[in-house]
Short mmCIF file of C-alpha atoms in Angstrom, two decimals:
data_model
loop_
_atom_site.label_atom_id
_atom_site.label_comp_id
_atom_site.label_asym_id
_atom_site.label_seq_id
_atom_site.Cartn_x
_atom_site.Cartn_y
_atom_site.Cartn_z
CA MET A 26 0.00 0.00 0.00
CA GLU A 27 1.27 3.47 -0.91
CA LYS A 28 2.37 5.79 1.88
CA SER A 29 -0.30 8.38 1.01
CA SER A 30 -3.02 5.73 1.29
CA LYS A 31 -1.75 4.65 4.71
CA VAL A 32 -1.69 8.27 5.86
CA ASN A 33 -5.27 8.75 4.65
CA LEU A 34 -6.42 5.62 6.49
CA ALA A 35 -4.61 6.75 9.63
CA ILE A 36 -6.37 10.13 9.46
CA PHE A 37 -9.67 8.36 8.79
CA SER A 38 -9.23 6.15 11.87
CA ALA A 39 -8.50 9.11 14.13
CA GLY A 40 -11.25 11.09 12.41
CA LEU A 41 -13.79 8.31 12.97
CA MET A 42 -13.12 8.34 16.73
CA THR A 43 -13.42 12.14 16.72
CA PHE A 44 -16.66 11.90 14.73
CA ILE A 45 -18.44 9.43 17.01
CA GLY A 46 -17.14 11.25 20.08
CA ILE A 47 -18.56 14.59 18.97
CA LEU A 48 -21.71 12.94 17.57
CA ASN A 49 -22.32 11.39 20.97
CA GLU A 50 -21.53 14.74 22.60
CA THR A 51 -24.59 16.46 21.10
CA SER A 52 -26.86 13.46 20.44
CA MET A 53 -27.94 13.65 24.09
CA ASN A 54 -29.12 17.26 23.67
CA ILE A 55 -32.39 16.01 22.23
CA THR A 56 -32.98 13.86 25.31
CA TYR A 57 -32.82 16.67 27.87
CA PRO A 58 -36.63 16.82 28.44
CA LEU A 59 -36.70 13.00 28.82
CA LEU A 60 -33.76 12.95 31.24
CA VAL A 61 -35.30 15.76 33.30
CA LYS A 62 -38.25 13.45 33.96
CA GLU A 63 -36.33 10.16 34.29
CA PHE A 64 -33.62 11.39 36.67
CA HIS A 65 -35.83 14.02 38.37
CA GLN A 66 -33.23 16.73 37.76
CA PRO A 67 -33.76 20.32 36.48
CA LEU A 68 -32.64 21.31 32.97
CA ALA A 69 -29.71 23.32 34.38
CA THR A 70 -28.39 20.11 35.99
CA VAL A 71 -29.08 17.75 33.09
CA GLN A 72 -27.09 19.95 30.71
CA TRP A 73 -23.95 18.98 32.62
CA ILE A 74 -23.87 15.67 30.75
CA THR A 75 -22.74 17.77 27.78
CA THR A 76 -20.90 20.54 29.64
CA ALA A 77 -18.86 18.13 31.79
CA TYR A 78 -18.04 16.11 28.66
CA LEU A 79 -16.74 19.18 26.86
CA LEU A 80 -14.84 20.39 29.90
CA THR A 81 -13.09 17.01 30.15
CA VAL A 82 -12.20 17.15 26.48
CA THR A 83 -10.71 20.62 26.97
CA ILE A 84 -8.55 19.59 29.93
CA VAL A 85 -7.34 16.38 28.25
CA MET A 86 -6.40 18.36 25.15
CA GLY A 87 -4.16 20.44 27.39
CA THR A 88 -1.91 17.39 27.74
CA THR A 89 -1.59 16.64 24.03
CA ALA A 90 1.01 19.30 23.13
CA TYR A 91 3.37 17.36 25.44
CA LEU A 92 2.12 13.82 24.84
CA LEU A 93 2.18 14.02 21.03
CA LYS A 94 5.90 14.82 21.25
CA GLN A 95 6.53 12.05 23.78
CA VAL A 96 4.16 9.15 23.04
CA PRO A 97 3.42 7.55 19.63
CA ALA A 98 -0.02 8.63 18.41
CA ARG A 99 -0.91 4.97 17.93
CA TRP A 100 -0.94 4.31 21.69
CA LEU A 101 -2.77 7.54 22.50
CA HIS A 102 -5.44 6.51 20.01
CA LEU A 103 -5.72 3.09 21.67
CA GLY A 104 -6.34 4.77 25.02
CA ALA A 105 -8.94 7.02 23.41
CA ALA A 106 -10.84 4.13 21.85
CA LEU A 107 -10.88 2.08 25.06
CA SER A 108 -12.06 5.11 27.07
CA PHE A 109 -14.92 5.71 24.66
CA ILE A 110 -16.04 2.08 24.76
CA CYS A 111 -15.91 2.01 28.56
CA GLY A 112 -17.86 5.28 28.85
CA CYS A 113 -20.52 4.09 26.40
CA ILE A 114 -21.16 0.93 28.40
CA ILE A 115 -21.44 2.85 31.69
CA CYS A 116 -23.91 5.39 30.24
CA ALA A 117 -26.02 2.73 28.53
CA LEU A 118 -26.43 0.63 31.69
CA THR A 119 -26.75 3.29 34.39
CA SER A 120 -29.90 4.17 36.30
CA SER A 121 -28.12 6.93 38.27
CA PHE A 122 -27.48 10.46 37.04
CA PRO A 123 -24.09 10.79 38.86
CA LEU A 124 -22.93 7.52 37.28
CA MET A 125 -24.06 8.68 33.87
CA LEU A 126 -22.12 11.89 34.39
CA ALA A 127 -19.05 9.80 35.23
CA GLY A 128 -19.50 7.79 32.03
CA ARG A 129 -19.69 10.98 29.99
CA ILE A 130 -16.49 12.26 31.58
CA ILE A 131 -14.73 9.00 30.64
CA GLN A 132 -16.01 9.42 27.07
CA GLY A 133 -14.62 12.95 27.03
CA ILE A 134 -11.11 11.55 27.50
CA ALA A 135 -11.48 9.80 24.12
CA THR A 136 -12.35 12.93 22.14
CA GLY A 137 -9.71 14.89 24.04
CA PHE A 138 -7.05 12.63 22.55
CA SER A 139 -8.49 11.76 19.14
CA THR A 140 -9.09 15.28 17.81
CA PRO A 141 -5.48 16.53 18.32
CA ILE A 142 -4.18 13.21 16.93
CA MET A 143 -6.20 13.78 13.75
CA PHE A 144 -4.90 17.33 13.30
CA GLN A 145 -1.33 16.32 14.15
CA LEU A 146 -1.37 13.65 11.43
CA ILE A 147 -2.71 16.21 8.96
CA PHE A 148 -0.24 18.97 9.83
CA THR A 149 2.83 16.67 9.87
CA GLN A 150 2.13 14.02 7.21
CA VAL A 151 0.07 15.80 4.53
CA THR A 152 1.72 17.83 1.76
CA LYS A 153 1.19 21.58 1.71
CA GLN A 154 -0.73 21.29 -1.57
CA LYS A 155 -3.40 19.17 0.15
CA LEU A 156 -3.37 20.91 3.52
CA GLY A 157 -6.56 22.89 2.87
CA LEU A 158 -8.41 19.82 1.59
CA MET A 159 -7.47 17.66 4.57
CA THR A 160 -8.17 20.35 7.15
CA GLY A 161 -11.49 20.76 5.35
CA PHE A 162 -12.08 17.06 5.99
CA ALA A 163 -11.23 17.57 9.67
CA GLY A 164 -13.45 20.64 9.82
CA MET A 165 -16.28 18.62 8.26
CA ILE A 166 -16.00 16.11 11.11
CA ILE A 167 -15.90 18.73 13.85
CA SER A 168 -18.80 20.71 12.40
CA PHE A 169 -20.89 17.89 10.85
CA ALA A 170 -20.88 15.64 13.92
CA PRO A 171 -22.34 18.11 16.47
CA ALA A 172 -25.02 19.21 14.02
CA LEU A 173 -25.89 15.59 13.15
CA GLY A 174 -25.93 14.55 16.82
CA PRO A 175 -29.43 15.84 17.67
CA THR A 176 -30.81 14.23 14.49
CA TYR A 177 -29.22 10.92 15.39
CA GLY A 178 -30.49 11.22 18.96
CA GLY A 179 -33.99 12.15 17.80
CA LEU A 180 -34.22 9.18 15.43
CA VAL A 181 -33.03 6.74 18.10
CA VAL A 182 -35.25 8.13 20.85
CA SER A 183 -38.34 8.09 18.61
CA SER A 184 -37.86 4.41 17.78
CA ALA A 185 -36.11 3.01 20.87
CA SER A 186 -34.65 4.00 24.24
CA TRP A 187 -32.15 6.83 24.66
CA ARG A 188 -29.73 4.13 25.88
CA MET A 189 -29.45 2.83 22.31
CA ILE A 190 -27.65 6.07 21.43
CA PHE A 191 -24.62 4.58 23.17
CA TRP A 192 -24.97 0.94 22.09
CA LEU A 193 -25.15 1.80 18.37
CA LEU A 194 -21.81 3.65 18.48
CA LEU A 195 -19.79 0.73 19.86
CA PRO A 196 -19.19 -1.02 16.48
CA LEU A 197 -17.80 2.21 15.01
CA ALA A 198 -15.51 2.59 18.02
CA LEU A 199 -14.14 -0.90 17.38
CA VAL A 200 -13.52 -0.07 13.69
CA SER A 201 -11.61 3.05 14.73
CA LEU A 202 -9.61 1.10 17.32
CA ILE A 203 -8.51 -1.54 14.81
CA GLY A 204 -7.76 0.98 12.05
CA GLY A 205 -5.71 3.12 14.40
CA GLN A 206 -3.55 0.22 15.53
CA VAL A 207 -2.92 -0.88 11.94
CA TYR A 208 -2.31 2.46 10.19
CA ILE A 209 -1.41 5.25 12.65
CA ARG A 210 2.35 5.69 12.62
CA ASN A 211 4.32 8.81 13.47
CA GLN A 212 7.75 9.82 14.70
CA VAL A 213 7.82 11.44 18.13
CA SER A 214 10.34 14.19 18.69
CA GLY A 215 10.78 13.35 22.36
CA GLN A 216 11.73 15.87 25.00
CA LYS A 217 13.69 15.82 28.23
CA LYS A 218 11.36 18.17 30.07
CA LYS A 219 8.90 16.68 32.54
CA PHE A 220 5.16 17.01 32.20
CA ASP A 221 3.85 20.22 33.78
CA ALA A 222 1.22 18.77 36.14
CA PRO A 223 0.77 21.94 38.28
CA SER A 224 -0.15 23.95 35.19
CA LEU A 225 -2.70 21.34 34.12
CA LEU A 226 -4.27 21.35 37.59
CA LEU A 227 -4.54 25.14 37.65
CA LEU A 228 -5.95 25.23 34.12
CA GLY A 229 -8.51 22.54 34.92
CA LEU A 230 -9.66 24.31 38.09
CA ALA A 231 -9.85 27.65 36.28
CA LEU A 232 -12.00 26.28 33.44
CA PHE A 233 -14.29 24.41 35.83
CA ALA A 234 -14.76 27.53 37.99
CA ILE A 235 -15.66 29.62 34.94
CA ILE A 236 -18.13 27.09 33.52
CA TYR A 237 -19.76 26.46 36.89
CA ALA A 238 -20.04 30.23 37.40
CA LEU A 239 -21.78 30.62 34.05
CA SER A 240 -24.25 27.88 35.00
CA LEU A 241 -25.21 29.86 38.13
CA ILE A 242 -25.67 33.27 36.50
CA GLY A 243 -29.08 34.66 37.38
CA THR A 244 -29.70 32.09 40.11
CA SER A 245 -26.91 32.66 42.64
CA SER A 246 -24.61 35.52 43.65
CA LEU A 247 -21.90 32.87 43.99
CA SER A 248 -21.46 33.00 40.21
CA TRP A 249 -19.52 36.28 40.31
CA LEU A 250 -17.24 34.97 43.05
CA LEU A 251 -16.55 31.85 41.00
CA LEU A 252 -15.83 33.94 37.90
CA LEU A 253 -13.29 35.92 39.91
CA ALA A 254 -11.77 32.70 41.24
CA GLY A 255 -11.56 31.35 37.68
CA ALA A 256 -9.78 34.50 36.52
CA VAL A 257 -7.29 34.29 39.41
CA LEU A 258 -6.63 30.59 38.78
CA PHE A 259 -6.10 31.22 35.07
CA THR A 260 -3.65 34.02 35.87
CA LEU A 261 -1.77 31.63 38.14
CA PHE A 262 -1.77 29.06 35.33
CA VAL A 263 -0.18 31.55 32.94
CA PHE A 264 2.45 32.43 35.53
CA VAL A 265 3.31 28.81 36.43
CA ASN A 266 3.21 27.69 32.81
CA LYS A 267 5.64 30.43 31.82
CA ARG A 268 8.00 30.19 34.80
CA GLY A 269 8.24 26.39 35.10
CA ASN A 270 10.92 24.13 33.67
CA SER A 271 8.40 22.77 31.19
CA HIS A 272 5.35 24.23 29.49
CA LEU A 273 1.90 22.67 29.31
CA LEU A 274 1.12 25.06 26.45
CA ASN A 275 3.40 27.29 24.46
CA LEU A 276 1.57 30.55 25.08
CA ALA A 277 4.29 32.43 23.20
CA ILE A 278 2.36 31.80 19.97
CA PHE A 279 -0.25 34.27 21.23
CA LYS A 280 2.24 37.12 21.19
CA GLU A 281 1.27 37.47 17.53
CA LYS A 282 -1.89 39.56 17.18
CA THR A 283 -2.96 37.55 14.14
CA VAL A 284 -2.87 34.32 16.16
CA CYS A 285 -4.91 35.94 18.95
CA LEU A 286 -7.53 37.16 16.48
CA ALA A 287 -7.67 33.73 14.86
CA ALA A 288 -8.15 32.15 18.29
CA LEU A 289 -10.98 34.57 19.03
CA THR A 290 -12.61 33.70 15.70
CA TYR A 291 -12.24 29.97 16.31
CA PHE A 292 -13.65 30.29 19.83
CA PHE A 293 -16.79 32.23 18.92
CA LEU A 294 -17.51 30.15 15.81
CA GLN A 295 -17.61 26.99 17.91
CA LEU A 296 -19.42 28.61 20.85
CA VAL A 297 -22.32 29.59 18.59
CA ASN A 298 -22.16 26.31 16.66
CA ILE A 299 -22.46 24.09 19.74
CA GLY A 300 -24.76 26.52 21.51
CA LEU A 301 -27.23 26.34 18.62
CA SER A 302 -27.03 22.53 18.54
CA VAL A 303 -28.47 22.64 22.07
CA ALA A 304 -30.71 25.71 21.85
CA VAL A 305 -32.52 24.75 18.64
CA PRO A 306 -33.81 21.28 19.71
CA VAL A 307 -34.69 22.49 23.22
CA TYR A 308 -36.43 25.59 21.85
CA ALA A 309 -38.33 23.54 19.27
CA GLN A 310 -39.65 21.14 21.92
CA TYR A 311 -40.55 23.71 24.57
CA ALA A 312 -41.60 26.76 22.52
CA LEU A 313 -42.91 25.17 19.31
CA ALA A 314 -44.23 21.92 20.86
CA ALA A 315 -42.28 19.86 18.31
CA SER A 316 -41.61 16.16 18.93
CA SER A 317 -38.15 14.76 19.70
CA LEU A 318 -37.94 13.43 16.15
CA ILE A 319 -38.84 16.75 14.50
CA SER A 320 -36.55 18.69 16.86
CA GLY A 321 -33.65 16.44 15.89
CA LEU A 322 -34.43 16.49 12.17
CA ILE A 323 -34.35 20.30 12.12
CA LEU A 324 -30.54 20.12 12.11
CA LEU A 325 -30.24 17.32 9.51
CA PRO A 326 -30.25 19.47 6.31
CA CYS A 327 -27.57 21.69 7.84
CA SER A 328 -25.50 18.65 8.76
CA CYS A 329 -25.64 17.28 5.22
CA MET A 330 -24.74 20.65 3.75
CA GLY A 331 -21.80 20.97 6.14
CA ALA A 332 -20.45 17.63 4.94
CA VAL A 333 -20.32 19.03 1.41
CA ILE A 334 -19.14 22.56 2.19
CA SER A 335 -16.12 21.82 4.43
CA PRO A 336 -13.91 20.08 1.80
CA PHE A 337 -15.04 22.69 -0.75
CA ALA A 338 -14.03 25.45 1.66
CA GLY A 339 -10.58 23.88 1.99
CA LYS A 340 -10.14 23.65 -1.77
CA LEU A 341 -11.31 27.25 -2.11
CA ALA A 342 -8.63 28.32 0.36
CA ASP A 343 -5.99 26.33 -1.55
CA LYS A 344 -6.90 28.15 -4.76
CA ARG A 345 -7.79 31.68 -3.62
CA GLY A 346 -6.16 32.00 -0.22
CA PHE A 347 -7.77 32.06 3.18
CA LYS A 348 -9.17 35.58 3.17
CA PHE A 349 -12.03 35.02 0.70
CA PRO A 350 -13.70 31.95 2.29
CA LEU A 351 -13.20 33.27 5.84
CA THR A 352 -14.65 36.72 5.10
CA LEU A 353 -17.60 35.30 3.14
CA GLY A 354 -18.17 32.75 5.86
CA GLY A 355 -18.16 35.40 8.58
CA CYS A 356 -20.76 37.48 6.71
CA LEU A 357 -23.10 34.51 6.21
CA PHE A 358 -22.60 33.43 9.82
CA LEU A 359 -23.75 36.86 11.02
CA LEU A 360 -26.63 37.00 8.54
CA GLY A 361 -28.05 33.63 9.61
CA ASN A 362 -27.96 34.45 13.32
CA CYS A 363 -29.61 37.82 12.74
CA LEU A 364 -32.36 36.11 10.72
CA LEU A 365 -33.14 33.82 13.68
CA LEU A 366 -33.47 36.87 15.91
CA VAL A 367 -35.49 39.07 13.56
CA LEU A 368 -37.80 36.29 12.36
CA GLN A 369 -38.38 34.69 15.77
CA PRO A 370 -42.11 35.60 15.94
CA LEU A 371 -42.58 33.71 12.65
CA LEU A 372 -40.28 30.77 13.37
CA THR A 373 -41.45 27.28 12.45
CA PRO A 374 -39.27 24.17 12.20
CA VAL A 375 -38.97 24.76 8.44
CA LEU A 376 -37.97 28.42 8.83
CA ILE A 377 -35.40 27.46 11.49
CA VAL A 378 -33.89 25.06 8.96
CA VAL A 379 -33.55 27.87 6.40
CA CYS A 380 -31.87 30.22 8.88
CA HIS A 381 -29.59 27.48 10.16
CA ILE A 382 -28.51 26.55 6.64
CA VAL A 383 -27.21 30.10 6.18
CA ILE A 384 -25.39 29.87 9.53
CA ARG A 385 -23.87 26.48 8.70
CA PHE A 386 -22.73 27.63 5.27
CA GLY A 387 -20.85 30.51 6.86
CA PHE A 388 -19.51 28.36 9.68
CA ASN A 389 -18.12 25.68 7.38
CA LEU A 390 -16.45 28.22 5.13
CA SER A 391 -14.68 29.70 8.14
CA PHE A 392 -14.02 27.11 10.82
CA ALA A 393 -11.37 24.69 9.50
CA ASN A 394 -9.78 27.43 7.41
CA THR A 395 -9.17 29.44 10.59
CA ILE A 396 -6.89 26.84 12.18
CA SER A 397 -5.34 25.98 8.81
CA ASN A 398 -4.49 29.64 8.20
CA THR A 399 -3.06 29.95 11.72
CA SER A 400 -0.77 26.94 11.17
CA THR A 401 0.89 28.93 8.37
CA LEU A 402 1.46 31.96 10.63
CA VAL A 403 3.80 30.18 13.10
CA ASP A 404 7.07 28.27 12.80
CA ARG A 405 6.63 24.62 11.88
CA LYS A 406 7.97 23.58 15.30
CA ASN A 407 5.01 25.40 16.90
CA VAL A 408 2.30 23.73 14.80
CA ALA A 409 1.64 21.17 17.56
CA ASP A 410 1.07 24.07 19.97
CA VAL A 411 -1.45 25.65 17.60
CA ASN A 412 -3.12 22.26 17.24
CA SER A 413 -3.40 21.68 20.98
CA SER A 414 -4.30 25.25 21.94
CA PHE A 415 -6.95 25.75 19.27
CA ASN A 416 -8.56 22.38 19.87
CA MET A 417 -8.72 23.20 23.58
CA LEU A 418 -10.29 26.53 22.72
CA GLN A 419 -12.99 25.05 20.52
CA GLN A 420 -13.93 22.45 23.13
CA PHE A 421 -14.03 25.02 25.91
CA ALA A 422 -16.09 27.23 23.60
CA GLY A 423 -18.53 24.35 23.21
CA SER A 424 -18.91 23.93 26.96
CA VAL A 425 -19.47 27.68 27.36
CA GLY A 426 -22.01 27.61 24.51
CA VAL A 427 -23.96 24.72 26.02
CA SER A 428 -23.94 26.28 29.48
CA LEU A 429 -25.05 29.73 28.33
CA ALA A 430 -27.66 28.50 25.84
CA THR A 431 -29.40 26.19 28.32
CA ASP A 432 -29.03 28.55 31.27
CA LEU A 433 -30.70 31.44 29.44
CA ILE A 434 -33.67 29.25 28.51
CA SER A 435 -33.78 27.71 32.00
CA LEU A 436 -33.62 31.17 33.62
CA ALA A 437 -36.50 32.43 31.49
CA GLN A 438 -38.54 29.33 32.34
CA LYS A 439 -38.01 29.92 36.06
CA THR A 440 -38.44 33.69 36.25
CA GLY A 441 -40.59 34.57 33.23
CA GLN A 442 -44.35 34.96 33.00
CA GLY A 443 -46.96 33.06 31.05
CA THR A 444 -47.05 29.45 29.92
CA LEU A 445 -43.96 27.25 29.67
CA ALA A 446 -43.96 27.78 25.90
CA GLN A 447 -44.06 31.57 26.32
CA ARG A 448 -41.25 31.53 28.87
CA SER A 449 -39.19 29.25 26.62
CA TYR A 450 -39.81 31.67 23.74
CA GLN A 451 -38.28 34.48 25.78
CA GLY A 452 -35.29 32.30 26.68
CA GLY A 453 -34.80 31.54 23.01
CA LYS A 454 -34.82 35.27 22.29
CA TYR A 455 -32.01 35.77 24.81
CA ASP A 456 -30.02 33.05 23.03
CA PHE A 457 -30.57 34.55 19.58
CA ILE A 458 -29.49 38.01 20.77
CA MET A 459 -26.33 36.57 22.32
CA PHE A 460 -25.46 34.51 19.22
CA SER A 461 -25.99 37.49 16.88
CA CYS A 462 -23.68 39.70 18.95
CA LEU A 463 -20.97 37.03 19.01
CA ALA A 464 -21.30 36.51 15.25
CA LEU A 465 -20.68 40.24 14.75
CA VAL A 466 -17.55 40.10 16.91
CA THR A 467 -16.39 37.07 14.88
CA LEU A 468 -16.70 38.93 11.58
CA LEU A 469 -14.82 41.95 12.95
CA ALA A 470 -12.01 39.65 14.20
CA ILE A 471 -11.70 38.05 10.75
CA TRP A 472 -11.53 41.44 9.04
CA GLN A 473 -8.89 42.79 11.43
CA ASN A 474 -6.84 39.59 11.22
CA PHE A 475 -6.41 39.74 7.46
CA ARG A 476 -5.78 43.47 7.54
CA LEU A 477 -2.79 42.78 9.83
CA GLN A 478 -1.64 39.83 7.71
CA GLU A 479 -1.66 41.98 4.58
CA GLN A 480 0.32 44.71 6.35
CA LYS A 481 2.97 42.18 7.43
CA ASN A 482 3.21 40.75 3.92
CA LYS A 483 3.76 44.23 2.47
CA ILE A 484 6.54 44.89 5.01
CA LYS A 485 8.20 41.56 4.13
CA LYS A 486 8.12 42.40 0.42
CA ILE A 487 9.67 45.83 1.02
CA SER A 488 12.37 44.28 3.23
CA PHE A 489 13.11 41.67 0.58
CA LEU A 490 13.51 44.31 -2.11
#
C-alpha cells in the first residue's frame, strides 16, 4: 500500500473516533426533556452531561502538546478508543445520574485525545498542496458531527430507548480502534522536560470555575465569586506555565496579534455552533411543541450541507487563499444568526432550517480554514502548539455555549411569566441576541486579522527588495 493511502487511512481512523465522540456529545441534547423526567433533575443540571463532557475534552487536550511529542499517536489513540467504549457501556447501563455523568467524563477523554491526533497527522504528514483539503475534511467532522448529533439522537429516541444512542456507536468505536492500531504511525520528537502537572491542575480548576459560574448566573450571587476565582486561577496558570521548567502550552504563539484574532474567531464560531445545537432542539420542543424526532431532524439538512461545504471550503482556500472563504463565511454566519433573531415571531421548524442553513454555510467556510491559516502563521515547530491550543479553545467554547444556551432558557422558564412555551420563547430570544452579537464580533475579528496579515506581507516584500 502506498504511503499516502496509509496516511489517509490513519487520518480516517482518528477522524472516525473524533466523529463518534462529537456525535455522541450532542446526540444527548435532544434527550434533555426526557432525562429531566427520568432522573428528576432540572434542565440546568441535566445539561452537565454535555458541559462536563466538553470540559473534560478541553482539559485532556491540554496534555496533548506534550504527549504528542513524547508518546506515539498509535498508543494515544488506543487509550482514546478504550475510554470511549468504557464510557458508552457505563452510560447505557446506568440508572443513576451521577454515574451517567461519570461515564460521559470517561467518554470525554477519548475525544480529548483523538481530535489533536487527527490534526497532528494532517499537519505533519500531509503535503502543503493538500493541507486545505485535509483540514477541510477535519473541519467537516468537527462541524458535521455536532449538528448531526441531535438528528441521530432524535431518530433513536423516537424508535427506541435513549440508551441505544450509546450501544449503536460501539461497532464504530471498534472499527476506529482496529484501524488506528494498523495504520497510525508517526515519529515522536521526544523531549527531556517533565510534564507540567501543576499547570494542568490550575488550568482545569480555572476552566471548571468559569463554567460552573456561568451555569449559576441569574440564580446565585456565587457566580460572580466563582468567575473571579476562575480569573485568578487562570492568571496563576499563565504564571506557572511560563515560569516552570516545562510548558503545558506554548503561550508564546499568542504574542502574535494575528494568532490571537484567529483564536478569538475559532472560539466564537464553535461557541455559537455548539450553543445552537443545544438551543434549537430544546427551543423547538418547549416553545414550538415539536416532537423529539422533528426537533432532531431540524438540524439534519444543515448537517448534510456541512459535509459538502467543508472540503469545498478547503479547496477554495488552496486556490484563492484564506481571506475570501473566511470573510464570506463570517458574513453569512452573522446574517443567519440575525435572521433567527429578527424572524423569531414567525419561526417554524422549516424556517429554522432555512436560517440554520445560512449559519452552517458561513460556519463551514470559516471554521477549519481558521486553524489551517493559523498553522501557516507560526514556525513549523510550533504547529503542535497551535493544534493543541486551538482544539482546547474550541472544546471550551462548546462547553461555554452549552452552558449559556441552556441557562438562558432555564432562567426564562423559572423567572418569566406566562405558559412554559411563552417563557421558553423568551429564553430563546435571549439566546438569539447573544449569538448574533458574538457573530458580529467574529466577523470583525476576521476582518482585522487579514488586515494585519496583509500589512505584514507588504513589510516583508519591502524588506526583501
